[in-house]
C-alpha cells in the first residue's frame, strides 16, 4: 500500500474560530511558554483512505478528535510523528529549518509503520497553512531561543480490530509556543546507562519516529530518575555494548584532539536532523566528524583519562544539551575537570541558532520561509 510521492495534491481549507485567543493572553503565554503545554487556536487535519488517497485537508479550530474506541491506533500503535520549529526573524518573517529532511523522514517512518506517505509538498504546505493562520503565536525575533514548536503526526483512525494496516488514516499538525526545553538554561544533564531496557532492536522501529519507541523508553527513563538522573542512555539491545542514543536525542562526543564522534546509523538509531546538521557544521568549526560504533567502555575510559573533552545531546526541541556525569549500577564517571567549559557544544549551539533565527547567512540553504 505505497502511495506515490507525487506532487502536492492537498488543499487546506481554512475555518477560523470566532473566539480566537486575545492578543494580551497570547502575549502572556509567549512570555514564558515552557514546552508543549499551550496550543495555538487552530490545527491541521487531513484524511487518507485506501480508496480515496489523501483528501479533506483543513485548518480548523484546535480541539479534540472524535475517535472510535476501536480506532486501530489505540490498540496497535500504528502512529508516527515529527518535531520541528517555526522561527521569527528580526524583520517579522517566519521560517522553518530543513523541512524537506523532516518530510523525507516522515515518509520513511510511514513506510516502516505501513502508513501512507504524505508527499513532501503537502507536508510543507500543511505547516505553511497552519503557521499563516496562527502566526501571532510565533514569538518575536528578539525573544532569544523562543519558537513555535510544530508537531505533525499521523495515526490509524480506522475502527477495526483486525491486525492489518489501517485503511483510514488521519494526518494532523498542532503547534505550541516553546521556550528553552530544559528550564534553567545550559545546565548539564546527568545520564543513566540503561542495561535492563532497550528502546529499539534490530529489525524493529528504532529508525522510525513513532510513539511506540517513546513508550518503550519510559521504563528506562524512570529507572534513571530513580537513580537521580535526568535521562537514560540506551545501548544496542543485542550486546549491551555500544552507545545508541537517549529516548529522544542523539549523542555526540568531542575528543581533546578535535574529533566529534556520534554513533553510526545502524537501523536502531533515529537519524536526527540536528545530528545531520552538526556533522555538516563540524568542518566549519575545525572539527573532524566521525560516525562509528562507540563502545560504552570508551566513554567510561575516555571520561576518566581526559581523552573525552565534551559530551552533548542534540535534537530539535532542546537544540544542544551538555552532558555531565554518567551513572550506572554500581559506578559513575564525569569527564568534567576543574574549570570545565562546554566550548564546542556552545559554539555549535550558537551557530545553529544564528542560522535558524536569520542572524547568520544560511550558506547551506537550510531555511524555508513559511510566512
Ligand atoms: C526526534 C528524535 C531525535 C532528534 O531528531 P531531530 O530531528 O534532531 O529533532 C533523536 N532521537 C530520537 C529517538 C528522536 O525521536
Coordinates of C-alpha atoms and ligand atoms in Angstrom, one line a residue:
X1 CA 0.0 0.0 0.0
X2 CA 2.5 2.6 -1.0
X3 CA 1.3 6.0 -2.1
X4 CA 3.4 7.5 -4.9
X5 CA 5.3 10.5 -3.6
X6 CA 3.7 12.7 -6.3
X7 CA 3.5 16.4 -6.2
X8 CA 1.2 18.4 -3.9
X9 CA -2.4 17.3 -4.1
X10 CA -3.9 18.6 -0.9
X11 CA -5.5 22.0 -0.4
X12 CA -6.1 23.1 3.2
X13 CA -9.4 24.8 3.6
X14 CA -9.4 27.3 6.4
X15 CA -12.2 27.5 9.0
X16 CA -11.2 30.1 11.6
X17 CA -12.6 30.0 15.1
X18 CA -14.5 33.1 16.1
X19 CA -13.3 33.1 19.7
X20 CA -9.6 33.5 18.9
X21 CA -7.3 34.0 21.9
X22 CA -7.0 37.7 22.6
X23 CA -3.6 39.4 22.0
X24 CA -2.9 40.0 25.7
X25 CA -3.4 36.4 26.5
X26 CA -1.1 35.3 23.7
X27 CA 1.5 37.8 25.0
X28 CA 1.2 36.3 28.5
X29 CA 1.8 32.8 27.1
X30 CA 4.7 33.8 24.9
X31 CA 6.3 35.5 28.0
X32 CA 7.1 32.1 29.5
X33 CA 5.8 29.3 27.1
X34 CA 7.5 26.3 28.7
X35 CA 7.3 23.3 26.4
X36 CA 4.3 21.5 25.0
X37 CA 1.6 22.7 27.3
X38 CA -0.2 25.5 25.4
X39 CA -1.5 25.1 21.9
X40 CA -2.5 27.6 19.2
X41 CA -6.0 28.3 18.1
X42 CA -6.0 26.1 15.1
X43 CA -4.8 22.7 13.8
X44 CA -4.4 20.9 10.5
X45 CA -6.3 17.8 9.8
X46 CA -6.4 15.6 6.6
X47 CA -7.7 12.2 5.9
X48 CA -6.4 9.3 3.9
X49 CA -8.4 6.3 2.8
X50 CA -7.3 3.3 0.8
X51 CA -9.9 4.1 -1.8
X52 CA -9.6 7.9 -2.0
X53 CA -6.0 8.7 -1.1
X54 CA -5.3 12.0 0.7
X55 CA -8.3 14.3 0.9
X56 CA -10.3 16.8 3.0
X57 CA -7.3 18.9 4.1
X58 CA -8.4 21.5 6.6
X59 CA -7.1 24.2 9.0
X60 CA -9.8 24.2 11.7
X61 CA -10.2 25.3 15.3
X62 CA -8.0 23.4 17.7
X63 CA -9.9 20.7 19.6
X64 CA -10.4 17.0 20.4
X65 CA -10.7 14.4 17.7
X66 CA -13.7 12.3 17.6
X67 CA -12.2 8.8 17.7
X68 CA -14.0 5.4 17.7
X69 CA -12.9 3.3 20.7
X70 CA -11.9 0.6 18.1
X71 CA -9.6 3.1 16.3
X72 CA -6.5 0.9 15.4
X73 CA -4.0 3.4 16.8
X74 CA -5.4 2.9 20.3
X75 CA -4.7 -0.9 20.1
X76 CA -1.8 -1.4 17.7
X77 CA 0.1 1.9 17.9
X78 CA 0.2 2.5 14.2
X79 CA 1.4 6.1 14.6
X80 CA 4.3 8.4 13.6
X81 CA 5.2 12.0 14.3
X82 CA 7.7 14.8 13.5
X83 CA 9.0 17.7 15.5
X84 CA 10.1 21.0 14.0
X85 CA 10.1 24.7 14.8
X86 CA 9.0 28.0 13.3
X87 CA 11.4 30.9 14.0
X88 CA 10.6 34.6 13.7
X89 CA 13.3 36.6 12.1
X90 CA 14.1 40.3 13.0
X91 CA 12.0 41.6 10.0
X92 CA 9.0 39.7 11.2
X93 CA 9.1 36.9 8.6
X94 CA 8.7 33.3 9.8
X95 CA 10.9 30.4 8.8
X96 CA 11.5 26.7 9.4
X97 CA 14.6 24.6 9.3
X98 CA 15.2 21.8 6.7
X99 CA 11.5 20.8 6.4
X100 CA 12.5 18.6 3.4
X101 CA 14.5 16.5 5.8
X102 CA 11.5 16.1 8.2
X103 CA 9.2 15.4 5.2
X104 CA 11.6 12.6 4.0
X105 CA 11.9 11.1 7.5
X106 CA 8.1 11.3 7.9
X107 CA 7.8 9.3 4.7
X108 CA 10.4 6.7 5.8
X109 CA 8.6 6.4 9.2
X110 CA 5.3 6.0 7.3
X111 CA 6.8 3.1 5.2
X112 CA 8.1 1.3 8.3
X113 CA 4.7 1.6 10.1
X114 CA 2.7 0.6 7.0
X115 CA 1.1 4.1 6.9
X116 CA 0.5 6.0 3.6
X117 CA 3.2 8.5 2.6
X118 CA 2.3 12.2 2.6
X119 CA 4.1 14.0 -0.4
X120 CA 6.8 16.4 0.7
X121 CA 4.9 19.4 -0.9
X122 CA 1.7 18.6 1.1
X123 CA 3.8 18.2 4.3
X124 CA 5.4 21.6 3.9
X125 CA 2.1 23.2 2.7
X126 CA 0.4 22.0 5.8
X127 CA 3.0 23.7 8.0
X128 CA 2.6 26.9 6.0
X129 CA -1.2 26.8 6.2
X130 CA -1.2 26.4 10.0
X131 CA 1.5 28.9 10.7
X132 CA -0.1 31.5 8.5
X133 CA -3.4 31.3 10.4
X134 CA -1.7 31.2 13.8
X135 CA 1.2 33.5 13.0
X136 CA 0.6 35.7 16.1
X137 CA 1.7 32.7 18.2
X138 CA 5.2 32.7 16.8
X139 CA 7.3 34.5 19.5
X140 CA 9.1 37.7 18.5
X141 CA 12.6 37.5 16.9
X142 CA 14.2 39.3 19.8
X143 CA 12.9 36.5 22.1
X144 CA 16.2 34.6 22.2
X145 CA 15.5 31.0 22.0
X146 CA 11.7 31.1 21.7
X147 CA 9.9 29.5 18.8
X148 CA 6.7 27.9 17.7
X149 CA 7.1 24.1 18.0
X150 CA 5.3 22.2 15.2
X151 CA 4.1 18.7 15.7
X152 CA 3.0 16.9 12.5
X153 CA 1.6 13.4 13.2
X154 CA -0.3 10.6 11.5
X155 CA -2.3 7.7 13.0
X156 CA -4.6 4.8 12.1
X157 CA -8.1 6.1 12.7
X158 CA -10.0 3.2 11.2
X159 CA -12.3 1.5 13.6
X160 CA -11.3 -2.1 13.1
X161 CA -9.6 -4.6 15.5
X162 CA -8.3 -6.9 12.8
X163 CA -4.5 -6.7 12.6
X164 CA -3.5 -5.2 9.2
X165 CA -2.5 -1.7 8.0
X166 CA -5.4 0.7 8.6
X167 CA -7.5 1.7 5.6
X168 CA -8.3 5.1 7.1
X169 CA -5.6 7.3 8.5
X170 CA -5.6 10.8 10.0
X171 CA -2.8 13.4 9.5
X172 CA -2.7 16.4 11.8
X173 CA -0.4 19.2 12.8
X174 CA -0.6 21.1 16.1
X175 CA 1.6 23.9 17.3
X176 CA 2.8 25.0 20.7
X177 CA 4.9 28.0 21.7
X178 CA 8.2 26.9 23.1
X179 CA 10.9 28.4 25.4
X180 CA 14.0 26.6 26.4
X181 CA 13.2 22.9 26.5
X182 CA 15.1 22.2 29.7
X183 CA 14.3 25.0 32.1
X184 CA 17.3 26.6 33.7
X185 CA 19.4 27.1 30.6
X186 CA 22.5 25.1 29.6
X187 CA 22.7 23.1 32.8
X188 CA 24.5 19.7 32.1
X189 CA 22.3 16.7 32.4
X190 CA 23.2 13.5 34.3
X191 CA 22.7 10.3 32.3
X192 CA 21.8 6.8 33.4
X193 CA 23.0 3.7 31.4
X194 CA 20.0 1.6 31.0
X195 CA 21.1 -2.1 30.8
X196 CA 17.8 -3.8 31.6
X197 CA 15.9 -1.9 29.0
X198 CA 16.4 -1.1 25.3
X199 CA 14.4 1.4 23.2
X200 CA 14.9 -0.4 19.9
X201 CA 16.2 -3.7 18.5
X202 CA 17.5 -4.9 15.2
X203 CA 14.7 -5.1 12.6
X204 CA 12.4 -3.0 14.8
X205 CA 11.2 0.6 14.6
X206 CA 14.2 2.4 16.2
X207 CA 14.9 4.4 13.0
X208 CA 11.3 5.5 12.6
X209 CA 9.9 8.4 14.6
X210 CA 7.0 6.7 16.2
X211 CA 5.2 6.9 19.5
X212 CA 5.9 3.3 20.3
X213 CA 9.7 3.9 20.7
X214 CA 8.9 6.6 23.2
X215 CA 6.6 4.3 25.1
X216 CA 9.3 1.6 25.3
X217 CA 11.9 4.2 26.5
X218 CA 9.8 5.3 29.5
X219 CA 10.7 2.4 31.9
X220 CA 14.4 3.1 31.3
X221 CA 13.8 6.8 31.9
X222 CA 12.0 6.0 35.2
X223 CA 14.9 3.8 36.3
X224 CA 17.3 6.6 35.6
X225 CA 15.1 9.1 37.5
X226 CA 15.2 6.6 40.5
X227 CA 19.0 6.9 40.4
X228 CA 18.8 10.7 40.3
X229 CA 19.5 11.0 36.6
X230 CA 17.8 13.4 34.1
X231 CA 17.7 11.0 31.1
X232 CA 18.6 7.4 30.2
X233 CA 21.2 6.5 27.5
X234 CA 20.3 3.3 25.7
X235 CA 22.8 0.7 24.4
X236 CA 22.4 -1.7 21.5
X237 CA 19.9 -4.3 22.5
X238 CA 21.8 -7.4 21.4
X239 CA 25.2 -6.9 23.1
X240 CA 24.6 -4.1 25.5
X241 CA 28.0 -2.8 24.5
X242 CA 27.5 0.1 22.1
X243 CA 26.1 3.5 22.7
X244 CA 22.9 4.3 20.8
X245 CA 21.1 7.4 21.9
X246 CA 18.7 8.9 24.5
X247 CA 15.0 8.4 24.4
X248 CA 14.6 11.4 22.1
X249 CA 18.0 12.9 21.4
X250 CA 21.2 11.9 19.6
X251 CA 24.6 11.9 21.3
X252 CA 28.0 13.5 20.4
X253 CA 31.4 13.1 21.9
X254 CA 34.2 15.7 21.5
X255 CA 37.8 14.5 22.0
X256 CA 40.6 16.6 23.2
X257 CA 42.3 16.3 19.7
X258 CA 39.3 17.8 17.9
X259 CA 37.3 14.9 16.7
X260 CA 33.5 14.9 17.0
X261 CA 32.1 11.4 17.2
X262 CA 28.5 10.2 17.0
X263 CA 27.1 6.6 16.9
X264 CA 26.7 5.5 13.3
X265 CA 23.2 4.8 12.0
X266 CA 22.7 1.1 12.5
X267 CA 18.9 0.9 11.9
X268 CA 18.1 1.2 15.6
X269 CA 19.0 4.9 15.9
X270 CA 16.9 7.8 14.9
X271 CA 18.5 10.0 12.2
X272 CA 18.2 13.4 13.8
X273 CA 18.1 16.5 11.6
X274 CA 20.1 18.2 14.3
X275 CA 22.6 15.3 14.2
X276 CA 23.0 15.6 10.4
X277 CA 23.3 19.4 10.6
X278 CA 26.1 19.1 13.3
X279 CA 28.0 16.6 11.1
X280 CA 27.9 19.2 8.3
X281 CA 28.8 22.1 10.5
X282 CA 31.7 20.3 12.2
X283 CA 34.2 21.0 9.4
X284 CA 33.4 24.8 9.5
X285 CA 34.3 24.6 13.2
X286 CA 37.6 22.8 12.5
X287 CA 36.4 19.5 14.0
X288 CA 36.7 16.1 12.3
X289 CA 33.4 14.3 12.2
X290 CA 33.3 10.6 12.8
X291 CA 30.4 8.2 12.6
X292 CA 31.1 4.8 14.1
X293 CA 30.0 2.3 16.7
X294 CA 31.1 3.6 20.1
X295 CA 31.6 1.1 23.0
X296 CA 30.2 2.3 26.3
X297 CA 33.6 1.4 27.8
X298 CA 35.2 4.0 25.5
X299 CA 33.0 6.7 27.2
X300 CA 33.9 5.4 30.7
X301 CA 37.7 5.2 29.9
X302 CA 37.8 8.5 27.9
X303 CA 36.0 10.4 30.7
X304 CA 38.4 9.0 33.3
X305 CA 41.5 9.7 31.2
X306 CA 40.5 13.1 29.9
X307 CA 40.5 11.9 26.2
X308 CA 36.8 12.9 26.1
X309 CA 36.6 16.7 26.4
X310 CA 32.8 17.2 26.0
X311 CA 29.6 15.2 25.6
X312 CA 26.4 16.6 24.5
X313 CA 22.9 15.5 23.3
X314 CA 21.0 17.1 20.5
X315 CA 17.5 17.4 19.0
X316 CA 15.1 20.0 17.6
X317 CA 13.3 20.6 20.9
X318 CA 16.4 21.2 23.2
X319 CA 18.9 22.0 20.4
X320 CA 22.0 21.1 22.3
X321 CA 22.3 20.0 25.9
X322 CA 25.7 19.3 27.6
X323 CA 26.0 16.0 29.4
X324 CA 27.8 15.9 32.7
X325 CA 28.0 12.8 34.8
X326 CA 27.3 9.2 33.6
X327 CA 26.0 6.8 36.1
X328 CA 25.3 3.0 36.1
X329 CA 24.5 0.3 38.5
X330 CA 27.5 0.4 40.9
X331 CA 29.5 3.3 39.3
X332 CA 29.8 6.7 37.8
X333 CA 32.2 8.8 35.8
X334 CA 32.4 12.5 34.9
X335 CA 34.7 13.9 32.2
X336 CA 34.5 17.5 33.6
X337 CA 37.5 18.8 35.4
X338 CA 38.1 22.0 37.4
X339 CA 37.2 24.9 35.1
X340 CA 35.5 22.8 32.5
X341 CA 33.7 24.6 29.7
X342 CA 31.4 23.2 27.1
X343 CA 33.1 25.3 24.4
X344 CA 32.2 23.1 21.4
X345 CA 28.7 22.5 22.5
X346 CA 28.2 26.2 23.0
X347 CA 29.8 27.1 19.6
X348 CA 27.6 24.6 17.7
X349 CA 24.5 25.7 19.5
X350 CA 25.2 29.4 18.8
X351 CA 25.9 28.6 15.1
X352 CA 22.7 26.6 14.7
X353 CA 20.5 29.2 16.5
X354 CA 22.1 32.1 14.5
X355 CA 21.2 30.3 11.2
X356 CA 17.7 29.4 12.4
X357 CA 16.9 32.9 13.6
X358 CA 18.4 34.6 10.5
X359 CA 21.3 36.2 12.3
X360 CA 23.9 34.3 10.2
X361 CA 23.9 33.7 6.5
X362 CA 22.1 30.5 5.5
X363 CA 25.0 29.2 3.5
X364 CA 23.6 25.6 3.4
X365 CA 20.2 26.6 2.2
X366 CA 18.6 25.1 5.3
X367 CA 15.8 27.7 5.8
X368 CA 12.3 27.7 4.2
X369 CA 10.0 30.7 4.6
X370 CA 6.6 29.9 5.9
X371 CA 5.1 33.4 6.3
Ligands
LIG1 C1 13.3 13.2 17.2 C2 14.4 12.4 17.8 C3 15.7 12.8 17.8 C4 16.2 14.1 17.3 O1 15.9 14.4 16.0 P1 15.9 15.9 15.4 O2 15.5 15.7 14.0 O3 17.2 16.4 15.6 O4 14.9 16.6 16.3 C5 16.6 11.9 18.3 N1 16.3 10.6 18.8 C6 15.0 10.2 18.8 C7 14.7 8.9 19.3 C8 14.0 11.1 18.3 O5 12.7 10.7 18.3

